[in-house]
Amino acid sequence: MYIEPIQKNIVLPLEKGLNALFTQRYNPFYYHGALPNLFLWVLFLTGLLLLVYYQPTLATAYPSMKFITYEAPFGNAMRSLHRYAADGMMIFVLIHLCRVWFTDRFREYRIIPWLSGIVLLIALFVVGLTGYMLIWDQDAVALTNMTLSGIQSLPFVGPAMASFLMGTWISGESIITNYTVTSILVFHLGLPLLMMFLLWWHYLRITRPVTDPPLALMFMLLGGLFLTAGLSPVILGDQAPSDLNVVSGKLDFDLLFTFPQYLVTALGWDVAVAWLFVLGIPVLLLALPYLQKKAMRGQYAHVVFENCTGCSLCYNDCPYEAITMVAREKNDGTRFKRMAMVDPGRCANCGLCVGACAFKAIDIPRCESPDVLQEIERSLSASL
Amino acid sequence: MVANEIKLIGIVCERSVDLTDRLDENGCLKEDATVKIIQVPCSGLIQPIMMETALKNGAQGCFATGCRMGDCHYRDGNRFLQHRLEGTRMPKLKPSVDKERVEAYWLSALEYEKLKHLIDEFRSTTDKLGLPEKKMANASAS
Ligand code: HEM
Ligand code: SF4
Ligand code: SF4
């Protein structure tokens, strides 16, 4: 529908250009899934080092940030790398999302990576947002206030969620306290752990996921990251005044992680409208796979019972974990012990198993291998 | 000799080079009727035996196309075919097959011109090699 024109007129020409620039071996578009992973490792590493110095209480958060930014050895470098790696990860996740969407790699048998991807995206967003709060300078406190009041304004669940975030359930006070900072940090550290689990879910139906870019590409991106961190080291704003609940800072928005606050503050959107917009994004993403007619209509690979020797070659090569090897019944009329079995729901109807099979034992309905062989023979005998 | 004698067989992934409106009613290239095209959903479906069959039945050469490496719609298809033709993945292309008569091109949907150019080169290589044995036998018999 709308996907094919986008693929033909935008994605493919773009990739053609990138192939000319990088050669197909290093084309970053061909590692769209691996690149977010690279930044994730940088984030884990630099985050761990930041955690050594960060002290999550009202009185100490700002001074510890100040120490990290201006005094600790390599503190600023770690902070800058952490910041830009987060941006890099979000950018490459969005590229990844657009690519699987616009090349029609996101529905039917790929529904598990798509759904888990949406949850990953939300988790990544919240991790980034809470990261900006943890800085705890004047801007960060203002951001925290805005976010909390935004959450509070949600009907039904809002007040409970806000009090949970604020730590009210521990402190008993509905203002920003020590628990607020700790609670934000718990989200900022807990969600990445959840993301590791989500990635397991993401790869569940993907055989051999490509999770690492080639070394040259990796060095290039890391080089870019270091360069950005070196040329534009992050700074720390002023300390917030003591009455935290009335702070208003001049907000320097990161449009990747704080765009809702930007919509409200800079563009003057109504909070409710901004919420609808923000919540609309995952809802739309969830709906996308179902808005299109199915491409395959229940076709899948079928195994020829008598021919399958149980050699497992198709099982090794199937890219979507659709084949399982099962034991044959004793005396089933063949001399083989095992055979391949295809799970219709997982099968991509791609034919990689056909290419893998040397025994004419598996085929897909839209292109039977005997027909291909026959057509080759027929066309050549006609021309003799 | 028949006018449109088929010399090359191309087994083409339908997601790689876009051949819409480029084929005649026999499935040969409009620009070169000696090249017969057979379209498959993914280069990963191509069995080495298909290419061997083409040569055994008298084709002068056989080529496959798949998407650019890294861009296979089904993730691994083109890479696996490449490995099969190189002899590093089962089932392999028979070692006895003349490697000069077998080619594989990795091109995106937009790269018809490039494919045409590669086919022309392939033709001139295989023209130099002459007819495969079976055709020679047939020719001398008649
Ligand atoms: C935390 C961020 C993410 C990481 C690290 C990640 C990583 C990956 C990796 C490594 C693959 C396998 C690629 C391959 O080998 O073919 C993959 C596939 C996929 N991802 Fe993600 N992903 C992330 C987020 C997302 C998001 C936000 C979406 C979309 C909502 C998404 C949708 C998909 C889909 C549909 C596939 C299957 C593609 C195919 O079968 O060709 N991912 N992802
Ligand atoms: S279908 Fe073919 S490749 Fe798969 S186990 Fe059976 S014989 Fe082996
Ligand atoms: S067609 Fe074969 S290789 Fe492709 S997903 Fe289905 S079972 Fe797996």
Coordinates of C-alpha atoms and ligand atoms in Angstrom, one line a residue:
Chain A
M1 CA 0.0 0.0 0.0
Y2 CA 1.9 3.1 1.2
I3 CA 5.0 1.0 2.0
E4 CA 6.1 0.1 -1.4
P5 CA 6.3 3.7 -2.8
I6 CA 8.3 4.7 0.3
Q7 CA 10.6 1.8 -0.1
K8 CA 11.1 2.3 -3.8
N9 CA 11.5 6.1 -3.7
I10 CA 13.2 6.7 -0.4
V11 CA 14.7 3.7 1.3
L12 CA 16.3 2.0 -1.7
P13 CA 17.8 5.1 -3.2
L14 CA 19.1 6.1 0.2
E15 CA 20.7 2.7 0.6
K16 CA 22.1 2.8 -2.9
G17 CA 23.9 6.1 -1.9
L18 CA 25.1 4.6 1.3
N19 CA 26.4 1.6 -0.6
A20 CA 28.4 3.9 -2.8
L21 CA 29.8 5.7 0.2
F22 CA 30.4 2.8 2.6
T23 CA 30.3 -0.3 0.3
Q24 CA 27.6 -2.9 1.1
R25 CA 29.8 -4.5 3.7
Y26 CA 29.8 -1.5 6.0
N27 CA 26.4 0.1 5.1
P28 CA 25.0 1.2 8.5
F29 CA 21.5 0.5 7.2
Y30 CA 22.3 -3.1 7.0
Y31 CA 23.2 -3.2 10.7
H32 CA 20.1 -1.3 11.8
G33 CA 19.5 -3.8 14.6
A34 CA 23.1 -4.1 15.7
L35 CA 23.8 -0.3 16.0
P36 CA 21.5 0.3 19.0
N37 CA 23.2 -2.6 20.7
L38 CA 26.6 -0.9 20.3
F39 CA 25.3 2.2 22.0
L40 CA 23.7 0.1 24.7
W41 CA 27.0 -1.3 25.7
V42 CA 28.6 2.2 25.8
L43 CA 25.7 3.3 28.0
F44 CA 26.2 0.3 30.4
L45 CA 29.9 0.9 30.7
T46 CA 29.8 4.7 31.2
G47 CA 26.7 4.4 33.4
L48 CA 28.5 2.1 35.7
L49 CA 31.3 4.6 36.1
L50 CA 28.9 7.5 36.7
L51 CA 27.2 5.4 39.4
V52 CA 30.5 5.2 41.3
Y53 CA 30.2 8.9 42.1
Y54 CA 26.5 9.7 41.9
Q55 CA 24.7 10.1 45.2
P56 CA 20.9 10.0 45.0
T57 CA 19.7 12.2 47.8
L58 CA 18.3 15.7 47.7
A59 CA 21.4 17.2 49.4
T60 CA 24.1 15.3 47.5
A61 CA 22.7 14.8 44.0
Y62 CA 23.8 18.2 42.7
P63 CA 27.2 18.3 44.4
S64 CA 28.0 14.8 43.2
M65 CA 27.0 15.8 39.7
K66 CA 29.3 18.8 40.0
F67 CA 32.1 16.6 41.1
I68 CA 31.6 14.3 38.2
T69 CA 31.3 17.1 35.7
Y70 CA 34.3 19.2 36.8
E71 CA 36.6 17.3 39.1
A72 CA 36.5 13.5 38.8
P73 CA 39.1 12.1 36.5
F74 CA 37.4 11.5 33.1
G75 CA 34.2 12.4 34.8
N76 CA 33.1 14.8 32.2
A77 CA 34.1 12.5 29.4
M78 CA 32.0 9.7 31.0
R79 CA 29.1 12.0 31.4
S80 CA 29.4 13.3 27.8
L81 CA 29.8 9.9 26.3
H82 CA 26.8 8.7 28.4
R83 CA 24.7 11.6 27.1
Y84 CA 25.6 11.3 23.5
A85 CA 25.4 7.5 23.5
A86 CA 21.8 7.8 24.7
D87 CA 21.0 10.1 21.9
G88 CA 22.8 7.9 19.4
M89 CA 20.9 4.8 20.7
M90 CA 17.6 6.6 20.3
I91 CA 18.4 7.8 16.8
F92 CA 19.5 4.4 15.7
V93 CA 16.5 2.7 17.3
L94 CA 14.3 5.1 15.3
I95 CA 16.2 4.3 12.1
H96 CA 15.8 0.6 12.9
L97 CA 12.1 1.1 13.5
C98 CA 11.6 3.1 10.2
R99 CA 13.6 0.6 8.2
V100 CA 11.7 -2.5 9.4
W101 CA 8.5 -0.6 8.9
F102 CA 9.3 0.8 5.4
T103 CA 10.7 -2.4 4.1
D104 CA 7.8 -4.4 5.3
R105 CA 9.7 -6.4 7.9
F106 CA 7.4 -5.9 10.8
R107 CA 4.3 -8.0 10.6
E108 CA 2.9 -11.5 10.4
Y109 CA 5.7 -13.9 11.4
R110 CA 7.7 -10.9 12.6
I111 CA 5.1 -9.8 15.1
I112 CA 7.1 -10.8 18.2
P113 CA 10.1 -8.5 17.4
W114 CA 7.7 -5.7 16.5
L115 CA 5.7 -5.9 19.7
S116 CA 8.7 -6.3 21.9
G117 CA 10.4 -3.5 19.9
I118 CA 7.5 -1.1 20.9
V119 CA 8.0 -2.0 24.6
L120 CA 11.7 -1.5 24.2
L121 CA 11.1 1.9 22.7
I122 CA 9.0 3.0 25.6
A123 CA 11.5 1.6 28.1
L124 CA 14.3 3.4 26.3
F125 CA 12.4 6.7 26.3
V126 CA 11.7 6.5 30.1
V127 CA 15.3 5.7 30.8
G128 CA 16.4 8.7 28.9
L129 CA 13.9 11.0 30.5
T130 CA 14.8 9.9 34.0
G131 CA 18.4 10.4 33.1
Y132 CA 17.8 14.0 32.4
M133 CA 16.0 14.3 35.8
L134 CA 18.9 12.8 37.7
I135 CA 21.2 15.7 36.8
W136 CA 19.4 17.6 39.5
D137 CA 20.4 21.1 38.5
Q138 CA 17.8 23.8 38.2
D139 CA 16.6 22.6 34.8
A140 CA 16.4 19.0 35.9
V141 CA 14.4 19.9 38.9
A142 CA 12.0 21.9 36.7
L143 CA 11.8 18.9 34.3
T144 CA 11.0 16.6 37.2
N145 CA 8.3 19.0 38.5
M146 CA 6.7 19.2 35.0
T147 CA 6.8 15.5 34.5
L148 CA 5.3 14.8 37.9
S149 CA 2.5 17.3 37.4
G150 CA 1.9 16.0 33.9
I151 CA 1.6 12.5 35.2
Q152 CA -0.7 13.7 38.0
S153 CA -3.1 15.2 35.5
L154 CA -3.8 11.8 33.9
P155 CA -7.3 10.6 34.8
F156 CA -7.6 7.6 37.3
V157 CA -4.1 6.3 37.3
G158 CA -2.3 9.7 37.4
P159 CA -2.2 10.5 41.1
A160 CA -1.2 7.0 42.1
M161 CA 1.6 6.9 39.5
A162 CA 2.9 10.3 40.5
S163 CA 3.0 9.4 44.1
F164 CA 4.8 6.2 43.3
L165 CA 7.4 8.2 41.3
M166 CA 7.7 10.8 43.9
G167 CA 8.2 8.3 46.6
T168 CA 5.1 9.5 48.5
W169 CA 4.3 5.9 49.3
I170 CA 7.5 5.7 51.4
S171 CA 7.9 9.3 52.6
G172 CA 4.2 10.0 53.1
E173 CA 4.7 13.5 51.6
S174 CA 3.5 14.6 48.2
I175 CA 6.4 16.8 47.6
I176 CA 9.9 16.1 46.2
T177 CA 12.0 14.3 48.8
N178 CA 15.1 12.1 49.0
Y179 CA 12.9 9.3 47.9
T180 CA 12.0 11.1 44.7
V181 CA 15.6 11.1 43.6
T182 CA 16.1 7.5 44.6
S183 CA 12.9 6.5 42.9
I184 CA 14.0 8.1 39.7
L185 CA 17.4 6.3 39.9
V186 CA 15.6 3.0 40.5
F187 CA 13.7 3.5 37.2
H188 CA 16.9 4.7 35.4
L189 CA 18.7 1.5 36.5
G190 CA 15.9 -1.0 36.6
L191 CA 14.5 -0.4 33.2
P192 CA 17.8 -1.2 31.4
L193 CA 17.8 -4.5 33.2
L194 CA 14.2 -5.0 32.0
M195 CA 15.4 -4.2 28.5
M196 CA 17.9 -7.1 28.6
F197 CA 14.9 -9.3 29.2
L198 CA 12.9 -7.6 26.5
L199 CA 15.8 -8.1 24.0
W200 CA 15.6 -11.8 24.8
W201 CA 12.0 -11.6 23.8
H202 CA 12.9 -9.5 20.7
Y203 CA 15.3 -12.2 19.5
L204 CA 13.0 -15.1 20.4
R205 CA 12.0 -15.9 16.8
I206 CA 15.1 -14.6 15.1
T207 CA 17.7 -17.2 14.3
R208 CA 21.2 -15.8 14.7
P209 CA 20.3 -12.1 15.3
V210 CA 23.0 -9.8 14.0
T211 CA 23.8 -8.0 17.2
D212 CA 27.3 -6.6 16.4
P213 CA 28.3 -4.3 13.5
P214 CA 31.6 -5.0 11.7
L215 CA 34.6 -3.6 13.5
A216 CA 35.3 -0.8 11.1
L217 CA 31.8 0.5 11.4
M218 CA 32.0 0.2 15.2
F219 CA 35.2 2.2 15.3
M220 CA 33.7 4.8 13.0
L221 CA 30.7 5.3 15.2
L222 CA 32.6 5.2 18.5
G223 CA 35.0 7.7 16.9
G224 CA 32.1 10.0 16.1
L225 CA 30.8 9.6 19.7
F226 CA 34.2 10.5 21.2
L227 CA 34.5 13.4 18.8
T228 CA 31.1 14.8 19.8
A229 CA 31.9 14.3 23.5
G230 CA 35.3 16.1 23.0
L231 CA 34.0 19.0 21.0
S232 CA 30.9 19.6 23.0
P233 CA 31.4 18.4 26.6
V234 CA 28.2 18.5 28.7
I235 CA 27.9 21.2 31.4
L236 CA 25.9 21.5 34.6
G237 CA 23.4 24.3 35.2
D238 CA 22.9 26.2 38.5
Q239 CA 21.8 24.6 41.6
A240 CA 18.1 24.7 42.2
P241 CA 16.8 27.0 45.0
S242 CA 15.8 25.3 48.2
D243 CA 12.0 25.3 47.6
L244 CA 12.1 22.6 44.9
N245 CA 8.4 22.7 44.1
V246 CA 8.3 26.2 42.7
V247 CA 11.5 26.0 40.5
S248 CA 11.2 27.1 37.0
G249 CA 14.3 26.7 34.9
K250 CA 15.0 27.7 31.4
L251 CA 14.7 24.3 29.8
D252 CA 17.1 23.1 27.2
F253 CA 15.1 20.3 25.6
D254 CA 16.5 17.1 24.2
L255 CA 13.8 16.4 21.6
L256 CA 14.4 12.7 21.7
F257 CA 13.7 12.3 25.4
T258 CA 11.8 15.4 26.6
F259 CA 9.6 16.2 23.6
P260 CA 6.4 16.0 25.6
Q261 CA 7.6 18.7 27.9
Y262 CA 8.8 20.7 24.9
L263 CA 5.3 20.5 23.3
V264 CA 3.8 21.9 26.5
T265 CA 6.3 24.5 27.4
A266 CA 7.7 25.8 24.2
L267 CA 4.8 25.2 21.9
G268 CA 2.1 25.9 24.4
W269 CA 0.2 22.7 23.9
D270 CA -2.5 21.7 26.4
V271 CA -1.2 19.0 28.7
A272 CA -4.1 16.7 27.7
V273 CA -3.4 17.2 24.0
A274 CA 0.3 16.4 24.6
W275 CA -0.7 13.3 26.4
L276 CA -2.9 12.1 23.6
F277 CA 0.0 12.8 21.2
V278 CA 2.5 10.9 23.3
L279 CA 0.2 7.9 24.0
G280 CA -0.9 7.9 20.3
I281 CA 2.6 6.9 19.2
P282 CA 2.7 3.5 20.7
V283 CA -0.9 2.9 19.9
L284 CA -0.3 3.7 16.3
L285 CA 2.7 1.5 16.2
L286 CA 0.7 -1.4 17.8
A287 CA -2.0 -0.9 15.1
L288 CA 0.3 -0.8 12.1
P289 CA 0.7 -4.5 11.5
Y290 CA -3.1 -4.9 11.5
L291 CA -3.9 -2.0 9.2
Q292 CA -2.6 -3.9 6.2
K293 CA -3.9 -6.9 4.3
K294 CA -1.9 -10.0 5.0
A295 CA 0.7 -10.7 2.3
M296 CA 0.7 -14.5 2.6
R297 CA -2.7 -15.7 3.4
G298 CA -1.7 -18.7 5.4
Q299 CA 0.9 -20.2 3.1
Y300 CA 3.8 -22.0 4.7
A301 CA 6.5 -24.6 3.9
H302 CA 5.5 -28.2 3.8
V303 CA 7.7 -31.3 4.3
V304 CA 7.5 -34.3 2.0
F305 CA 7.0 -37.2 4.5
E306 CA 8.8 -39.9 2.6
N307 CA 11.8 -37.9 1.5
C308 CA 12.8 -36.1 4.7
T309 CA 16.0 -37.8 6.1
G310 CA 16.0 -35.7 9.2
C311 CA 19.4 -34.2 8.3
S312 CA 18.6 -30.8 10.1
L313 CA 20.0 -28.6 7.3
C314 CA 16.7 -26.8 6.9
Y315 CA 16.4 -26.5 10.7
N316 CA 19.8 -24.8 10.9
D317 CA 19.1 -22.4 8.1
C318 CA 15.5 -21.3 8.8
P319 CA 15.8 -17.6 9.7
Y320 CA 12.7 -17.5 11.9
E321 CA 12.9 -20.5 14.1
A322 CA 10.0 -22.1 12.2
I323 CA 11.3 -25.6 12.0
T324 CA 11.6 -28.2 14.7
M325 CA 13.1 -31.6 14.3
V326 CA 10.8 -34.3 15.6
A327 CA 11.2 -38.1 16.1
R328 CA 9.5 -40.3 13.6
E329 CA 7.2 -43.1 14.7
K330 CA 8.9 -46.5 14.6
N331 CA 8.0 -48.4 11.5
D332 CA 6.5 -45.4 9.7
G333 CA 7.6 -47.0 6.4
T334 CA 10.8 -45.0 6.1
R335 CA 14.3 -45.8 7.4
F336 CA 14.8 -42.4 9.0
K337 CA 14.6 -41.6 12.6
R338 CA 13.7 -37.9 12.5
M339 CA 12.0 -35.4 10.3
A340 CA 11.5 -31.7 10.0
M341 CA 8.2 -30.1 11.1
V342 CA 7.1 -26.5 10.2
D343 CA 5.2 -24.3 12.6
P344 CA 2.8 -22.4 10.3
G345 CA 2.5 -19.4 12.5
R346 CA 6.2 -18.7 12.4
C347 CA 6.9 -19.6 8.8
A348 CA 7.9 -16.7 6.5
N349 CA 7.2 -18.7 3.4
C350 CA 10.7 -17.6 2.3
G351 CA 12.1 -20.8 0.9
L352 CA 15.5 -20.8 2.7
C353 CA 14.7 -24.3 3.8
V354 CA 14.2 -25.3 0.2
G355 CA 17.7 -24.0 -0.6
A356 CA 19.0 -26.0 2.3
C357 CA 17.4 -29.3 1.5
A358 CA 19.3 -31.8 -0.7
F359 CA 16.6 -34.4 -0.7
K360 CA 13.6 -32.7 -2.3
A361 CA 11.9 -33.0 1.0
I362 CA 10.6 -29.5 1.7
D363 CA 8.9 -26.9 -0.5
I364 CA 7.0 -23.7 -0.3
P365 CA 3.7 -23.4 -2.2
R366 CA 4.4 -20.2 -4.1
C367 CA 7.5 -21.7 -5.7
E368 CA 7.9 -25.5 -5.8
S369 CA 11.4 -26.6 -6.5
P370 CA 10.4 -29.3 -9.0
D371 CA 8.6 -26.6 -11.0
V372 CA 11.8 -24.5 -11.1
L373 CA 13.8 -27.5 -12.3
Q374 CA 11.2 -28.3 -14.9
E375 CA 11.1 -24.8 -16.3
I376 CA 14.9 -24.8 -16.6
E377 CA 14.8 -28.0 -18.5
R378 CA 11.8 -27.1 -20.7
S379 CA 13.2 -23.7 -21.7
L380 CA 16.6 -25.2 -22.7
S381 CA 15.1 -28.2 -24.6
A382 CA 12.8 -25.8 -26.5
S383 CA 15.8 -23.9 -27.7
L384 CA 17.9 -26.8 -28.8
Chain B
M1 CA 19.5 -22.6 -35.3
V2 CA 16.4 -21.2 -33.6
A3 CA 16.2 -17.5 -33.5
N4 CA 15.9 -17.1 -29.7
E5 CA 18.3 -19.8 -28.6
I6 CA 18.7 -19.6 -24.9
K7 CA 22.3 -19.3 -23.7
L8 CA 22.1 -18.1 -20.2
I9 CA 19.7 -19.0 -17.4
G10 CA 19.2 -16.4 -14.6
I11 CA 17.5 -17.4 -11.4
V12 CA 16.5 -14.1 -10.0
C13 CA 15.2 -13.2 -6.6
E14 CA 12.0 -11.2 -7.1
R15 CA 13.1 -8.7 -4.4
S16 CA 16.5 -7.9 -6.0
V17 CA 16.6 -6.4 -9.5
D18 CA 13.2 -5.3 -10.5
L19 CA 12.3 -7.0 -13.8
T20 CA 8.7 -5.8 -14.2
D21 CA 8.2 -5.0 -17.9
R22 CA 11.6 -6.2 -18.8
L23 CA 10.6 -9.8 -19.7
D24 CA 9.0 -11.1 -22.9
E25 CA 6.2 -13.7 -23.1
N26 CA 8.8 -16.6 -22.8
G27 CA 10.3 -15.2 -19.7
C28 CA 13.4 -14.0 -21.5
L29 CA 14.9 -10.5 -21.2
K30 CA 13.4 -8.1 -23.7
E31 CA 16.8 -6.6 -24.3
D32 CA 18.4 -10.0 -24.9
A33 CA 16.2 -13.0 -25.7
T34 CA 19.0 -15.5 -25.2
V35 CA 18.8 -14.9 -21.4
K36 CA 16.0 -16.8 -19.8
I37 CA 14.9 -15.5 -16.4
I38 CA 13.2 -17.6 -13.7
Q39 CA 12.0 -15.7 -10.7
V40 CA 12.0 -17.0 -7.2
P41 CA 10.9 -15.4 -3.9
C42 CA 14.3 -15.3 -2.4
S43 CA 17.8 -16.2 -3.5
G44 CA 18.0 -18.5 -0.4
L45 CA 15.5 -20.8 -2.2
I46 CA 18.0 -21.5 -5.0
Q47 CA 19.4 -25.0 -4.7
P48 CA 22.9 -25.5 -6.3
I49 CA 21.3 -28.4 -8.2
M50 CA 19.1 -25.9 -10.0
M51 CA 22.2 -24.2 -11.4
E52 CA 23.8 -27.6 -12.2
T53 CA 20.7 -28.6 -14.0
A54 CA 20.8 -25.5 -16.2
L55 CA 24.4 -26.3 -17.2
K56 CA 23.7 -30.0 -17.7
N57 CA 20.8 -29.2 -20.0
G58 CA 23.0 -27.1 -22.2
A59 CA 23.0 -23.6 -20.9
Q60 CA 26.2 -21.8 -21.6
G61 CA 26.1 -20.2 -18.1
C62 CA 23.8 -19.8 -15.2
F63 CA 23.6 -16.8 -12.8
A64 CA 21.7 -16.0 -9.7
T65 CA 20.7 -12.7 -8.3
G66 CA 19.9 -11.8 -4.7
C67 CA 19.6 -8.6 -2.7
R68 CA 22.6 -6.6 -1.6
M69 CA 24.5 -8.5 1.1
G70 CA 23.0 -7.5 4.4
D71 CA 19.7 -6.6 2.9
C72 CA 18.1 -10.0 2.4
H73 CA 14.4 -9.7 3.2
Y74 CA 14.5 -13.1 4.9
R75 CA 17.8 -12.1 6.6
D76 CA 20.2 -14.9 5.5
G77 CA 19.1 -16.0 2.0
N78 CA 21.8 -14.4 -0.2
R79 CA 24.6 -15.1 2.2
F80 CA 23.7 -18.8 2.4
L81 CA 23.5 -19.1 -1.4
Q82 CA 26.9 -17.4 -1.7
H83 CA 28.3 -19.9 0.8
R84 CA 26.8 -22.8 -1.2
L85 CA 28.3 -21.6 -4.4
E86 CA 31.7 -21.2 -2.7
G87 CA 31.4 -24.7 -1.3
T88 CA 31.3 -23.8 2.4
R89 CA 27.7 -24.5 3.2
M90 CA 25.6 -27.7 2.6
P91 CA 24.3 -28.5 0.1
K92 CA 27.2 -27.3 -2.0
L93 CA 27.6 -26.7 -5.7
K94 CA 29.3 -29.8 -7.1
P95 CA 33.1 -29.2 -7.3
S96 CA 33.1 -30.6 -10.8
V97 CA 31.0 -27.7 -12.1
D98 CA 32.9 -25.2 -14.2
K99 CA 33.0 -22.1 -11.9
E100 CA 33.4 -19.7 -14.8
R101 CA 29.9 -20.7 -15.9
V102 CA 28.3 -19.9 -12.6
E103 CA 27.8 -16.3 -11.3
A104 CA 25.9 -14.7 -8.5
Y105 CA 25.1 -10.9 -8.3
W106 CA 23.9 -9.0 -5.3
L107 CA 21.9 -6.1 -6.5
S108 CA 19.0 -4.0 -5.2
A109 CA 15.7 -3.5 -7.0
L110 CA 17.0 -0.3 -8.6
E111 CA 20.0 -1.8 -10.3
Y112 CA 18.8 -3.2 -13.6
E113 CA 21.4 -1.3 -15.6
K114 CA 24.1 -2.8 -13.5
L115 CA 22.7 -6.3 -13.9
K116 CA 22.5 -5.9 -17.7
H117 CA 26.1 -4.8 -17.8
L118 CA 27.1 -7.8 -15.7
I119 CA 25.1 -10.2 -17.8
D120 CA 26.8 -8.8 -21.0
E121 CA 30.2 -9.4 -19.4
F122 CA 29.1 -12.9 -18.3
R123 CA 28.0 -13.6 -21.9
S124 CA 31.3 -12.7 -23.4
T125 CA 33.1 -14.8 -20.9
T126 CA 30.9 -17.8 -21.5
D127 CA 31.0 -17.2 -25.3
K128 CA 34.7 -17.6 -25.1
L129 CA 34.3 -20.9 -23.2
G130 CA 32.2 -22.2 -26.0
L131 CA 29.3 -24.6 -25.8
P132 CA 29.0 -26.9 -22.8
E133 CA 29.6 -30.6 -23.6
K134 CA 26.0 -31.7 -24.0
K135 CA 25.2 -29.1 -26.6
M136 CA 28.4 -30.0 -28.5
A137 CA 27.3 -33.6 -28.6
N138 CA 23.9 -32.6 -29.8
A139 CA 25.3 -30.3 -32.5
S140 CA 27.6 -33.0 -33.9
A141 CA 24.9 -35.6 -33.9
S142 CA 22.5 -33.6 -36.0
Ligands
HEM1 C1 16.5 -1.4 22.2 C2 16.5 -1.2 21.0 C3 16.5 -2.3 19.9 C4 17.6 -3.2 19.7 C5 18.9 -3.3 20.3 C6 17.1 -4.0 18.6 C7 17.9 -5.0 18.0 C8 17.4 -5.8 16.9 C9 18.3 -6.8 16.3 C10 19.7 -7.1 16.6 C11 17.5 -7.4 15.4 C12 17.9 -8.6 14.5 C13 18.2 -8.0 13.1 C14 18.6 -9.2 12.2 O1 19.6 -9.9 12.6 O2 18.0 -9.3 11.2 C15 16.2 -6.8 15.4 C16 15.1 -7.1 14.6 C17 13.9 -6.5 14.6 N1 13.6 -5.4 15.4 FE1 14.7 -4.5 16.8 N2 15.8 -3.6 18.2 C18 15.5 -2.6 19.0 C19 14.3 -1.9 19.0 C20 13.3 -2.1 18.1 C21 12.1 -1.3 17.9 C22 11.8 0.0 18.7 C23 11.3 -1.9 16.9 C24 10.0 -1.5 16.4 C25 9.0 -1.1 17.1 C26 12.0 -3.1 16.5 C27 11.6 -4.0 15.5 C28 12.3 -5.0 15.0 C29 11.7 -6.0 14.0 C30 10.4 -5.9 13.4 C31 12.8 -6.9 13.8 C32 12.7 -8.0 12.8 C33 13.4 -7.6 11.5 C34 13.5 -8.8 10.5 O3 13.0 -9.9 10.8 O4 14.1 -8.6 9.5 N3 13.2 -3.2 17.2 N4 16.2 -5.8 16.4
SF4_2 S1 13.4 -31.3 5.0 FE1 15.3 -31.7 3.9 S2 16.8 -30.4 4.9 FE2 15.1 -30.5 6.3 S3 15.6 -32.3 7.6 FE3 14.3 -33.1 5.9 S4 15.8 -33.8 4.4 FE4 16.9 -32.4 5.8
SF4_3 S1 9.9 -21.1 4.4 FE1 11.3 -22.5 5.4 S2 13.1 -21.4 6.0 FE2 11.5 -19.9 5.6 S3 10.5 -19.5 7.6 FE3 9.3 -21.2 6.6 S4 10.2 -23.0 7.4 FE4 11.7 -21.4 7.8

